[in-house]
Coordinates of C-alpha atoms in Angstrom, one line a residue:
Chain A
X8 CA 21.4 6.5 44.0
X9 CA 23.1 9.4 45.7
X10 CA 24.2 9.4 49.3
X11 CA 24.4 13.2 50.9
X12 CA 28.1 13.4 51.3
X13 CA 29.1 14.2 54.8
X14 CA 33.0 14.7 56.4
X15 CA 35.7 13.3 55.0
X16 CA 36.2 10.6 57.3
X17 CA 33.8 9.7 60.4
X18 CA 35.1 11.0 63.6
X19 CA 36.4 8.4 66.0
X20 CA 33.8 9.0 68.7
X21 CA 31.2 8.8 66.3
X22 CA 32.7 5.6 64.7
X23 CA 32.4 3.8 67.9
X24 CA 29.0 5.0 68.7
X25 CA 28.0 3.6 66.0
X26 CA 30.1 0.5 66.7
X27 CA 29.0 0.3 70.1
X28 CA 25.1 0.7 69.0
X29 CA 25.5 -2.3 66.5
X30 CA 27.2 -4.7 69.1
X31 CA 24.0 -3.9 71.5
X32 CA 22.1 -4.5 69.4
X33 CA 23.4 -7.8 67.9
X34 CA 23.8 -8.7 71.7
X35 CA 20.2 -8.0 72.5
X36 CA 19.2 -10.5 69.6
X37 CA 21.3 -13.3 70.0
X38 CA 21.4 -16.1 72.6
X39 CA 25.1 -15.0 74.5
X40 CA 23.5 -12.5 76.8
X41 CA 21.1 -15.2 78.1
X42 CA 23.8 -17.4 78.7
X43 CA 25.8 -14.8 80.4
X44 CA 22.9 -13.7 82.8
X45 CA 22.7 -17.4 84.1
X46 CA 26.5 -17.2 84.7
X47 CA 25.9 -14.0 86.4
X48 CA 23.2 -15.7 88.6
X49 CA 25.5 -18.4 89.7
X50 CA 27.2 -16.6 92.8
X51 CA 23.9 -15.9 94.4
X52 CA 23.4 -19.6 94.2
X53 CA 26.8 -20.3 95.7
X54 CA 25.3 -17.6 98.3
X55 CA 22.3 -19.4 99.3
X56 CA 23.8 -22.4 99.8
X57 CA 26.8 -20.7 102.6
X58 CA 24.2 -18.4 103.9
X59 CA 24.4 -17.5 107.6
X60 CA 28.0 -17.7 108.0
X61 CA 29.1 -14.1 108.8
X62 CA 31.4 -11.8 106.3
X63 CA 34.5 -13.0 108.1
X64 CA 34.2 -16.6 106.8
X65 CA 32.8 -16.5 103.5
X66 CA 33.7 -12.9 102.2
X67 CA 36.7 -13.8 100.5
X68 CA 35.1 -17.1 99.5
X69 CA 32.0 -15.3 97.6
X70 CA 34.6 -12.9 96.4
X71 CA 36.7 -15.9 95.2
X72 CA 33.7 -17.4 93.3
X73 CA 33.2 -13.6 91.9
X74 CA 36.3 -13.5 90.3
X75 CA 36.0 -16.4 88.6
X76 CA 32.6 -15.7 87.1
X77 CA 34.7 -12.5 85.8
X78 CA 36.8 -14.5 84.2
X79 CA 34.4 -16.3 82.0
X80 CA 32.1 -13.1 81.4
X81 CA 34.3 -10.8 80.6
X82 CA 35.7 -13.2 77.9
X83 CA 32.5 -14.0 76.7
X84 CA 31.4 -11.0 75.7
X85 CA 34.4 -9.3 74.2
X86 CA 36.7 -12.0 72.8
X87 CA 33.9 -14.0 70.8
X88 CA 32.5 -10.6 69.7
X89 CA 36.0 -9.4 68.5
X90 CA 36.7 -12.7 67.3
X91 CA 33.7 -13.9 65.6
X92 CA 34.2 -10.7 63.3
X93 CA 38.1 -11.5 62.7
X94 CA 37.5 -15.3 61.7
X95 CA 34.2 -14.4 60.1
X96 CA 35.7 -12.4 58.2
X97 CA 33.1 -9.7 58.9
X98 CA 36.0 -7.2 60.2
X99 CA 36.7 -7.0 56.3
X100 CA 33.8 -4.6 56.7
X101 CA 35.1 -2.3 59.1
X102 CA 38.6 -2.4 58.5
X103 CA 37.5 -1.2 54.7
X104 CA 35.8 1.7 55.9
X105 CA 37.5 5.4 57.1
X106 CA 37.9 4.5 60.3
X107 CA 41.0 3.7 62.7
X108 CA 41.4 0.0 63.6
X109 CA 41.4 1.2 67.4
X110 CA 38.2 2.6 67.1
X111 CA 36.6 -1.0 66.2
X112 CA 38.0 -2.8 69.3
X113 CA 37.2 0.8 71.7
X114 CA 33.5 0.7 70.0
X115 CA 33.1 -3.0 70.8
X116 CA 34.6 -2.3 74.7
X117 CA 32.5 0.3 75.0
X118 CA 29.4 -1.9 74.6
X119 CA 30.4 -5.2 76.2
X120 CA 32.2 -3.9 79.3
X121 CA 29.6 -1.9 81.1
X122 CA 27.3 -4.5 80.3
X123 CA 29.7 -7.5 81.4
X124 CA 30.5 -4.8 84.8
X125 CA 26.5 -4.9 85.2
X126 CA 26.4 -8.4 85.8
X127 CA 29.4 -9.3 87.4
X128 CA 28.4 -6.4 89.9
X129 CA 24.7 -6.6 90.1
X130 CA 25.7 -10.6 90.7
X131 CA 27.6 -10.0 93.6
X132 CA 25.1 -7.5 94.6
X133 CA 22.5 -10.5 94.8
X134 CA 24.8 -12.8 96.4
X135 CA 26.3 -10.7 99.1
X136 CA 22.9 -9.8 99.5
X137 CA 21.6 -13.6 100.2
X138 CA 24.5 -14.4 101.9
X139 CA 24.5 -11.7 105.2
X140 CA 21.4 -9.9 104.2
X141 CA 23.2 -6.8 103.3
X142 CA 25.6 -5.1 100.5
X143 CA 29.4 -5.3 100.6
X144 CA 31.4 -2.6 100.5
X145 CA 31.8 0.0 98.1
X146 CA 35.6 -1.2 97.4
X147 CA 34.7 -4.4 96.7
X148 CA 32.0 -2.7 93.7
X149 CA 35.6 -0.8 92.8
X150 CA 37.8 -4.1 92.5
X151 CA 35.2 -5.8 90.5
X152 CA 34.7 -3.0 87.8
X153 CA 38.4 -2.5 87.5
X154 CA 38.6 -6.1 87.5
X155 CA 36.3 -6.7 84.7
X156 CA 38.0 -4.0 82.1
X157 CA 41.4 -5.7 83.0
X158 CA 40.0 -8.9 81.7
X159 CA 38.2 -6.9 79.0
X160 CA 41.8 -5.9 77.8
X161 CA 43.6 -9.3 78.4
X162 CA 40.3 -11.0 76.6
X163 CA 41.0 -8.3 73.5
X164 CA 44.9 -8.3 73.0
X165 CA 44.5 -12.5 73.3
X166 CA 41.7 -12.8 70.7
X167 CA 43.7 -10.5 68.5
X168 CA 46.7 -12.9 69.2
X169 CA 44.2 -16.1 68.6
X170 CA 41.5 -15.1 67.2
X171 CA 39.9 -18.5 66.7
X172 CA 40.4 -19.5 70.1
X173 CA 40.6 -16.0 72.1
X174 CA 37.2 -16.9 74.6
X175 CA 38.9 -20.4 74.9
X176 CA 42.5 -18.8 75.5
X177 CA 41.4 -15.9 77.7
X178 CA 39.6 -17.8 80.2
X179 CA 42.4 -20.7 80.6
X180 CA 45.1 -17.6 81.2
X181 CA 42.2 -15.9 83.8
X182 CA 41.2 -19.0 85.8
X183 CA 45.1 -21.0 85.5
X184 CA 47.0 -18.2 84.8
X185 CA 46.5 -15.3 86.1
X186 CA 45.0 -17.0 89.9
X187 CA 48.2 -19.4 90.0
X188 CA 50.5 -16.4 89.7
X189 CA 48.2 -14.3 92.5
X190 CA 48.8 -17.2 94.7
X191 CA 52.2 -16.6 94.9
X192 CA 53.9 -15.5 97.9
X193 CA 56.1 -13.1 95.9
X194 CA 56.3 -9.9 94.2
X195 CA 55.1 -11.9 90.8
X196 CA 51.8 -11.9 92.2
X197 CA 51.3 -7.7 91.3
X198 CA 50.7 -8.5 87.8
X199 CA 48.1 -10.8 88.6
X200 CA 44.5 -9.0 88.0
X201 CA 42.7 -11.5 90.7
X202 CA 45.4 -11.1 93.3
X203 CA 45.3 -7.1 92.3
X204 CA 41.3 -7.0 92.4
X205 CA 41.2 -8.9 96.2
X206 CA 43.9 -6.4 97.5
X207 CA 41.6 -3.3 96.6
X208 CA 38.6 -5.0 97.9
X209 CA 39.8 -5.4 101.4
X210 CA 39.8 -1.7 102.7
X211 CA 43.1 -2.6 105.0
X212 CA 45.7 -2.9 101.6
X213 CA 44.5 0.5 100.3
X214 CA 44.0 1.4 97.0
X215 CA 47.3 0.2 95.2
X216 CA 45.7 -2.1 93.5
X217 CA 44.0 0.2 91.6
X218 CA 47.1 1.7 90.0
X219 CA 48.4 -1.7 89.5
X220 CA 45.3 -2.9 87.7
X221 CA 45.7 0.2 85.6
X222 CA 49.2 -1.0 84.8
X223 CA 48.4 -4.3 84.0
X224 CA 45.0 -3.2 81.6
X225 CA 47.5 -0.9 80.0
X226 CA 49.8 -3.1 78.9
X227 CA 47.4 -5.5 77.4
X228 CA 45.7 -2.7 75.9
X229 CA 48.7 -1.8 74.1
X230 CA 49.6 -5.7 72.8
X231 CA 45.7 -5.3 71.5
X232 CA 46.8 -1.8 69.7
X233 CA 49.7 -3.5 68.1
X234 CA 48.3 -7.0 66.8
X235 CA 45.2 -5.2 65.0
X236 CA 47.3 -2.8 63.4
X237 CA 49.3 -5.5 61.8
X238 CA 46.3 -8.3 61.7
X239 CA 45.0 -8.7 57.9
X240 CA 41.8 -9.9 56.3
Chain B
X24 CA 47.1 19.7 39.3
X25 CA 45.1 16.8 38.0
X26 CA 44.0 14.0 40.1
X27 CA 45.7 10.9 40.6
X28 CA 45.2 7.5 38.9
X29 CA 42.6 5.5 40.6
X30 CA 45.5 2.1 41.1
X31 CA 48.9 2.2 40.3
X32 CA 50.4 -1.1 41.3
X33 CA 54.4 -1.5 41.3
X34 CA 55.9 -4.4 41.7
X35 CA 53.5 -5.1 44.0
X36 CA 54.4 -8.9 45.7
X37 CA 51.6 -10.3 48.8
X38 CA 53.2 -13.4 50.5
X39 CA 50.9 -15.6 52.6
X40 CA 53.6 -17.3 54.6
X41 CA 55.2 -19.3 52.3
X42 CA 52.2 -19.0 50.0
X43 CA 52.4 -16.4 46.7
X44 CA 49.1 -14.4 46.4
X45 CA 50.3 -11.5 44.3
X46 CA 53.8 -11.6 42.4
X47 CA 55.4 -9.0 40.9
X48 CA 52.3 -6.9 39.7
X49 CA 52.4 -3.2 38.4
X50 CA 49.2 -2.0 37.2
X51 CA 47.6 1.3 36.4
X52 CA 44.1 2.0 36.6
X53 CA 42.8 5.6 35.4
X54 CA 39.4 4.5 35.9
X55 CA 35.8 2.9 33.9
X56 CA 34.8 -0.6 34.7
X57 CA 37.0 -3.1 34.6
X58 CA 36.5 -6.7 35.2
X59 CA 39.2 -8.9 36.7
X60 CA 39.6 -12.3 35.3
X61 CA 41.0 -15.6 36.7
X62 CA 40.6 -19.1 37.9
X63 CA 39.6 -19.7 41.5
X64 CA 43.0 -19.0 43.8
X65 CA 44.3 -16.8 41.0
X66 CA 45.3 -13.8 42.8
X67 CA 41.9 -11.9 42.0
X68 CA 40.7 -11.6 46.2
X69 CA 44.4 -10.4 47.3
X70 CA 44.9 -7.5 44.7
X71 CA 41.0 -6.3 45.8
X72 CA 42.0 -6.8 49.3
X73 CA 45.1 -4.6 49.3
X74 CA 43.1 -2.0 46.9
X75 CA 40.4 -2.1 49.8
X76 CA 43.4 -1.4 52.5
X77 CA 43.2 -4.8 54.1
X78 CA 46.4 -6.3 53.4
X79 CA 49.8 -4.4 53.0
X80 CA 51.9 -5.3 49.9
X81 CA 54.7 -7.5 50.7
X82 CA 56.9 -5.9 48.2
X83 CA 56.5 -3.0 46.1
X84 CA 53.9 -0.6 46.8
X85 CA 50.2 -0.2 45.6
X86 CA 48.4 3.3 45.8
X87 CA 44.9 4.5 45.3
X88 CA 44.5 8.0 44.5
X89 CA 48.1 8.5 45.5
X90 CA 48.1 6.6 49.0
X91 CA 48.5 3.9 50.5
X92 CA 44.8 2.4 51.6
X93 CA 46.2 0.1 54.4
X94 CA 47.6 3.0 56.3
X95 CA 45.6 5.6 54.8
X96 CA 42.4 5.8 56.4
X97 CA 40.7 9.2 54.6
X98 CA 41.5 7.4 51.1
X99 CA 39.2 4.4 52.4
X100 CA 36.7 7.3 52.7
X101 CA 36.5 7.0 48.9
X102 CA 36.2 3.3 48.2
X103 CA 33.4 0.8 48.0
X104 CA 34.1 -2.4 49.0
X105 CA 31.9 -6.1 48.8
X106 CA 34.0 -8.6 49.6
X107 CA 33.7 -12.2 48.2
X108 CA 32.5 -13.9 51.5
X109 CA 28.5 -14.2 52.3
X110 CA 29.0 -14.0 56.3
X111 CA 27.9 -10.1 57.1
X112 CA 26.0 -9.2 60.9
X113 CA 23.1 -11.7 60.6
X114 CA 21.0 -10.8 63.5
X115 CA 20.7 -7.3 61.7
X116 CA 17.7 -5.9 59.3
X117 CA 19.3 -5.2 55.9
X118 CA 18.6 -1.3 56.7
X119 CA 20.1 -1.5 60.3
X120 CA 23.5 -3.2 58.3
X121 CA 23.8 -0.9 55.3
X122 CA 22.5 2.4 58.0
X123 CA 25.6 1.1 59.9
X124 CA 28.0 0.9 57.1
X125 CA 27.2 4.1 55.6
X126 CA 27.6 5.7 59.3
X127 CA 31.1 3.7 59.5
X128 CA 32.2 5.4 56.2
X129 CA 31.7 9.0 57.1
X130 CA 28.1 9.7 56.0
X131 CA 25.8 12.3 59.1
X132 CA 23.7 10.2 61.6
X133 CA 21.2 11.8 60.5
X134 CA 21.2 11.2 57.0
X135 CA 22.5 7.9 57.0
X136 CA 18.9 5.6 57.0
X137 CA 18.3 7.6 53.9
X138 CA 21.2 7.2 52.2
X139 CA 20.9 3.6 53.3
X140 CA 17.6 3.0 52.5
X141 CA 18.9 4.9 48.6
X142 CA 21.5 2.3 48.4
X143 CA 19.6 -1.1 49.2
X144 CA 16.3 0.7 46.7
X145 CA 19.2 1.0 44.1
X146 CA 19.9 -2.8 44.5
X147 CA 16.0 -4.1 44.5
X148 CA 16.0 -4.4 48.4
X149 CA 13.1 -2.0 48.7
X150 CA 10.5 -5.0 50.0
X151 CA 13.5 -6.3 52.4
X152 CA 14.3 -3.1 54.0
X153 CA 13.5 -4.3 57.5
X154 CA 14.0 -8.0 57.2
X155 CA 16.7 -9.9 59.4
X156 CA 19.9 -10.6 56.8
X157 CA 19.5 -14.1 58.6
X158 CA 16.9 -14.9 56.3
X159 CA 18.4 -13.9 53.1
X160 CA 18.9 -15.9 50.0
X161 CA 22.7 -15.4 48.6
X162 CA 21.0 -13.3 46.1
X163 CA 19.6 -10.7 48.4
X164 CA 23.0 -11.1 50.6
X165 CA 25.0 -9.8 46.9
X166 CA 22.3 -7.1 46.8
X167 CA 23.1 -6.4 50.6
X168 CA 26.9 -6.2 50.4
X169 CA 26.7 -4.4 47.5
X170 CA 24.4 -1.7 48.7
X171 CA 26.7 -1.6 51.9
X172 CA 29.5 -1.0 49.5
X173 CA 27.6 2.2 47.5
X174 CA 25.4 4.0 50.5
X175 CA 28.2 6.2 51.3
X176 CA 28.3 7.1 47.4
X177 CA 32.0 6.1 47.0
X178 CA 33.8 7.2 43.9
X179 CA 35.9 3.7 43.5
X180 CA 33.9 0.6 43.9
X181 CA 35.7 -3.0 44.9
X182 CA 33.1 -5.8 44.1
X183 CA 34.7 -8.8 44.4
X184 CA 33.1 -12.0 43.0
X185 CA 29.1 -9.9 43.2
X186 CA 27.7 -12.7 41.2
X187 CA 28.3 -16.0 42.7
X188 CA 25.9 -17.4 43.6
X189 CA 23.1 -15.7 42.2
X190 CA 20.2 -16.7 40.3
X191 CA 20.1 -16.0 36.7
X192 CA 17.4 -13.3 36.4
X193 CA 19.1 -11.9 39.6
X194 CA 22.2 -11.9 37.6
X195 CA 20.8 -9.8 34.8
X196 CA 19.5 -7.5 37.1
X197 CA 22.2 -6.9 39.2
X198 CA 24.9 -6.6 36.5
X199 CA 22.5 -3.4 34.8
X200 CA 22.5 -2.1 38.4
X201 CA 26.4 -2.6 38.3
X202 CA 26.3 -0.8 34.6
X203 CA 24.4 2.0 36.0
X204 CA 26.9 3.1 38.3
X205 CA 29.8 2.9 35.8
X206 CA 27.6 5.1 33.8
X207 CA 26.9 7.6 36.7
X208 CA 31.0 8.1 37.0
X209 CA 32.5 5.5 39.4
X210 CA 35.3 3.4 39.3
X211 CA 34.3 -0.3 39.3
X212 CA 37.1 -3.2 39.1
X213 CA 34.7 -6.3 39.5
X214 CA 36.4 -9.9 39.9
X215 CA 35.5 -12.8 38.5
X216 CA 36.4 -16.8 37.4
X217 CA 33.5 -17.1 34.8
X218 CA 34.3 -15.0 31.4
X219 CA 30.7 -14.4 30.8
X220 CA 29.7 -12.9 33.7
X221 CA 32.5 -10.1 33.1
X222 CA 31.5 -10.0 29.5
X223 CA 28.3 -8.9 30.5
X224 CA 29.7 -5.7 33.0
X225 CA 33.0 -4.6 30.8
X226 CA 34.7 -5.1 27.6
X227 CA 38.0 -4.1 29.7
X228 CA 39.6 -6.9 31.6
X229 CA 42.7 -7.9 33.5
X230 CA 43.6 -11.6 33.1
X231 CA 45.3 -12.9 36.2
X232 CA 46.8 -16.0 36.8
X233 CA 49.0 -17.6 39.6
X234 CA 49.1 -14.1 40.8
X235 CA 49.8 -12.1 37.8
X236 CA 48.5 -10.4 35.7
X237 CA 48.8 -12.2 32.4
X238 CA 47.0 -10.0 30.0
X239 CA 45.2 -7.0 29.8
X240 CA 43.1 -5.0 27.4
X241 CA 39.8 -6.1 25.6
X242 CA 38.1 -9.1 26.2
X243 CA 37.5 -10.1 23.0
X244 CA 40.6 -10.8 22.4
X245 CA 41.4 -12.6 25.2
X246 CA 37.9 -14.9 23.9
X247 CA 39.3 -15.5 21.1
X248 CA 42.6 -17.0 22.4
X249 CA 40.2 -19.1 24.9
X250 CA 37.8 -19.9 22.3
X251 CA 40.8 -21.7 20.7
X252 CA 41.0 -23.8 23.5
X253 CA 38.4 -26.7 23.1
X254 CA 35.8 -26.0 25.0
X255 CA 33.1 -28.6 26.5
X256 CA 29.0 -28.5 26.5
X257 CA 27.5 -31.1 28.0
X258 CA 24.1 -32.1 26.9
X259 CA 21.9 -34.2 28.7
X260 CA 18.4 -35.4 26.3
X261 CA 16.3 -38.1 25.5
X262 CA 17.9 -38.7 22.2
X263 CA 21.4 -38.1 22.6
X264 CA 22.6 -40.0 19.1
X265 CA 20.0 -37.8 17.2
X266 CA 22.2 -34.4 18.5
X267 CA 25.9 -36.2 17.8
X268 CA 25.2 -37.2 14.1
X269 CA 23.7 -33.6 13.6
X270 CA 26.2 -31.6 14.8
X271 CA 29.3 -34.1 14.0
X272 CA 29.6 -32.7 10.5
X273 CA 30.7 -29.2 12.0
X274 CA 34.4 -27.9 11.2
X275 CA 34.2 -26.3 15.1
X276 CA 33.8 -29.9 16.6
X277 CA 36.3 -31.6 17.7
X278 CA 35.1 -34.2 19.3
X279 CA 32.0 -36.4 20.5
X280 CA 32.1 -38.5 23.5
X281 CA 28.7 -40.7 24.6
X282 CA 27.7 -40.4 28.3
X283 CA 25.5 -42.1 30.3
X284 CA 22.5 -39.4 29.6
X285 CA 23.7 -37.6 26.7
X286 CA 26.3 -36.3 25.1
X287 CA 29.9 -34.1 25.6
X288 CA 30.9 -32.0 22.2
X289 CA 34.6 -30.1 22.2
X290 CA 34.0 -26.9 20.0
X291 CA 36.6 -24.8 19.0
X292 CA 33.8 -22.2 18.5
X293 CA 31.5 -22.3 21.3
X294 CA 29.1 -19.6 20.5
X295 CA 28.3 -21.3 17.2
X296 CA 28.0 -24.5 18.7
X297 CA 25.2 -23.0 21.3
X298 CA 23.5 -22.0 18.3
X299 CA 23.4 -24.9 16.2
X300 CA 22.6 -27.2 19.3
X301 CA 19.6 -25.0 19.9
X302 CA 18.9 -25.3 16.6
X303 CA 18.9 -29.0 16.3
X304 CA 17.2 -29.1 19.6
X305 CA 13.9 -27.0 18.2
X306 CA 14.3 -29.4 14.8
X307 CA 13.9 -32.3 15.8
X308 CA 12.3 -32.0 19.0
X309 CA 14.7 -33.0 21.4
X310 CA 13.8 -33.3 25.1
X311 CA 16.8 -31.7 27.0
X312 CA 17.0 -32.1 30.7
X313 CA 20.4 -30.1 31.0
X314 CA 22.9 -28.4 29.2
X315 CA 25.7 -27.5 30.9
X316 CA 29.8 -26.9 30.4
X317 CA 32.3 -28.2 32.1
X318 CA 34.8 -25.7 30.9
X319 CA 33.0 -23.1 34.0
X320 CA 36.2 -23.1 36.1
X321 CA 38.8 -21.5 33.9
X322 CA 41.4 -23.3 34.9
X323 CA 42.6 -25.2 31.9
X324 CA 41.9 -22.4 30.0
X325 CA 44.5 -20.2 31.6
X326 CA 47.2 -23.4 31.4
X327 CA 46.7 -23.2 28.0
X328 CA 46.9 -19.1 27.7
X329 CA 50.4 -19.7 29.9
X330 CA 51.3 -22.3 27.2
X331 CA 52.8 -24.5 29.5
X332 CA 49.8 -26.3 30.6
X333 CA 50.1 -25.5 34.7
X334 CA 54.2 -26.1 35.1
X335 CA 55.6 -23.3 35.8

């Protein structure tokens, strides 16, 4: 047996490609996206049930509920995927091949975020939709997206923290955490991703938020980036 | 200028906490098939982990080809790795894994499924191609990893622990598939805690016990310091007495203790003893239901090899 030889090393785009294309499709055949389509769903619920009550009243309620449905989806997807490989011991695969460590959590993001955006969007979509029989605005699509990759990064630095208990972890810092600190009447509250994700949806606070969530994605980013240099198998 | 050694170990320490994996090792391999020997917890999965850049030495270094493989990544490029554990992607055809792997390690998109498809031929996976792992015996999950380790036709292989678990005419098989690639020019340091099995692949071993390495060179000299250590067969028949008095005159028995449903000889000579009890057996028409030794985990052997029976 003879394998073609090809480069050196993989390139790092192809690397998560491939990365990416395996998660899908390990995704696709297991039970976790089911799951995480009925948590998706669970909004528009909430929606039918507060319907005919105008934007005023139940807009930041929904939004509310919205954010909380980020905070377990996000986490589901990327901290059990990342850490099911870690305590698995499955990441002795890829961190054996030619390939930057990096390039294994980017390849796994790059699967599970758009999909976990899809549904936390395409959720609130449906809900806003049953609740005043119309879409929301566009900035509230912006602060949910930026709002899911923030709790994509905090879900992947925490699960390369803990990897046993990262989904666990991650969603007890999102939903006690993170929303007790946005809650605060002071200037604590910019580092929180919910308080940051409901000051870009309302069109009045502009579009710091969007900076801020940046900030805040970046720095959890970068704790990821260091722990999984250092982690071992 | 000529190529490097494959390993060169120095001083090479790996600290779990407060727990010793690897103490003090220097080691130089310049290439062939080499088995590494020990008792379960010996070491053997920590010095293929750091060869296979997952852990970083806590002291000393360790090099392959002349780098480092835990920050290295283009020397990874080169190596094979199948790691001890059975978990691998489950939800995944046996193609769609190795395809991936081979990707992962540097080989084209679009040659990958072949080479793939090579690698899992070249380990008897030909009629499993497209099966879910999921499904797999451990057997075909060995033939698996290792085919994930060799589709990106590596020039140093890792294959820690390939034949636990496997059946015994899977075991034949794979160790001439193992053979095969030492012949075709790789590498291959293969681990092990059962002499026999690394008997079979290499006559070049490293002994290694409470992480290090405690001898090194041909095995049969190391078997003949363990076969000085009484060894155990356990033989389980329907006329237990009829075995004992025949093979109680030998000079390799030490000695003969009744069970329950048979009987367990000490030999000093355990090859001989395999063949007398066989022997005997066909003689006088012995129904055996098992025959078995105790001695598998090699344990007590090693105490013995230390000469301080497990203190230090």
């Amino acid at each position: 047996m003879t394998a073609a030889r090809g480069p050196s090393v993989p390139g790092a785009l192809g690397a998560i490609r491939t990365l990416a294309a395996v998660t899908w499709l390990r995704l696709l055949r297991g039970r976790a996206l089911w799951v995480a389509i009925l948590i998706a769903c669970v909004p528009s619920a909430y929606a039918s049930l507060i319907r005919g009550r105008g934007w005023g009243s139940i807009g930041d309620e929904l939004l509310a509920f919205e954010l909380l449905v980020t905070a377990v989806l996000a986490p589901m997807f990327v901290a059990s995927s990342i850490g099911e490989d870690i305590e698995d011991r499955t990441a002795t695969y890829l961190w054996s091949r030619p390939i930057p460590r990096w390039a294994v959590l980017a390849g796994k993001l790059a699967a599970l975020v758009p999909l976990a955006a899809v549904l936390v969007l395409g959720g609130w979509a449906v809900a806003a939709n049953i609740a005043w029989g119309t879409l929301p605005a566009l900035a509230t699509f912006v602060a949910l997206a930026l709002g899911v990759i923030a709790v994509a990064f905090v879900a992947t630095a925490i699960t390369c923290l803990a990897p046993r208990h990262g989904m666990a972890l991650t969603i007890v810092y999102m939903l006690f955490v993170d929303h007790a600190v946005g809650a605060l009447p002071a200037k604590l509250a910019e580092i929180s991703i919910s308080y940051q994700v409901r000051q870009l949806a309302d069109p009045a606070t502009g579009t710091r938020g969007a900076l801020a969530l940046v900030i805040v994605g970046t720095v959890w980013s970068l704790v990821a980036l260091w722990r999984v240099r250092r982690l071992e198998a | 200028m000529s190529e490097p050694h494959v390993v060169v170990a120095d001083r090479c320490s790996k600290w779990y906490g407060q727990v010793l994996g690897l103490s003090d090792v220097s080691w130089t391999l310049r290439g062939g098939i080499v088995g590494l020997l020990g008792p379960n917890g010996a070491g053997k999965s920590t010095l293929m982990k750091l060869m296979a850049g997952l852990l970083r030495p806590s002291r000393g270094t360790l090099t392959v080809y002349g780098r480092s493989p835990f920050d290295d990544v283009e020397v990874r490029r080169r190596i094979g790795y199948a790691p001890e554990h059975e978990k691998t992607w489950d939800e995944l055809t046996a193609l769609e894994l190795v395809t991936a792997m081979a990707r992962l390690a540097g080989v084209p998109a679009a040659r990958a499924p072949l080479a793939a498809e090579a690698a899992l031929e070249a380990m008897g996976m030909a009629d499993a191609l497209h099966r879910r792992v999921r499904g797999f015996s451990k057997g075909m999950r060995q033939r698996t990893k290792l085919a994930s380790a060799i589709a990106h036709d590596p020039d140093f292989l890792l294959l820690d622990e390939p034949l636990t678990g496997v059946d015994p005419i899977a075991r034949i098989d794979i160790v001439a598939r193992i053979r095969a690639l030492a012949e075709a020019g790789k590498t291959i340091v293969v681990s092990s805690h059962v002499l026999y099995e690394i008997e079979a692949l290499t006559s070049e071993i490293v002994v290694i016990y409470r992480g290090q390495v405690l001898a090194e060179g041909n095995v049969y000299e190391i078997r003949r310091l363990i076969d000085r250590h009484p060894h155990r067969i356990r033989i389980e028949c329907d006329q237990p007495r009829v075995v004992a008095a025949a093979i109680a005159a030998e000079d390799h028995v030490a000695r003969i203790v009744f069970e329950r449903q048979g009987v367990l000889i000490e030999t000093r000579d355990p090859d001989r003893c395999y063949d007398q009890l066989a022997e005997i057996v066909l003689a006088r028409e012995v129904v055996v239901s098992s025959l078995s030794s105790p001695d598998n985990n090699l344990g007590a052997v090693f105490e013995y090899l230390t000469g301080d029976g497990g203190r230090r």
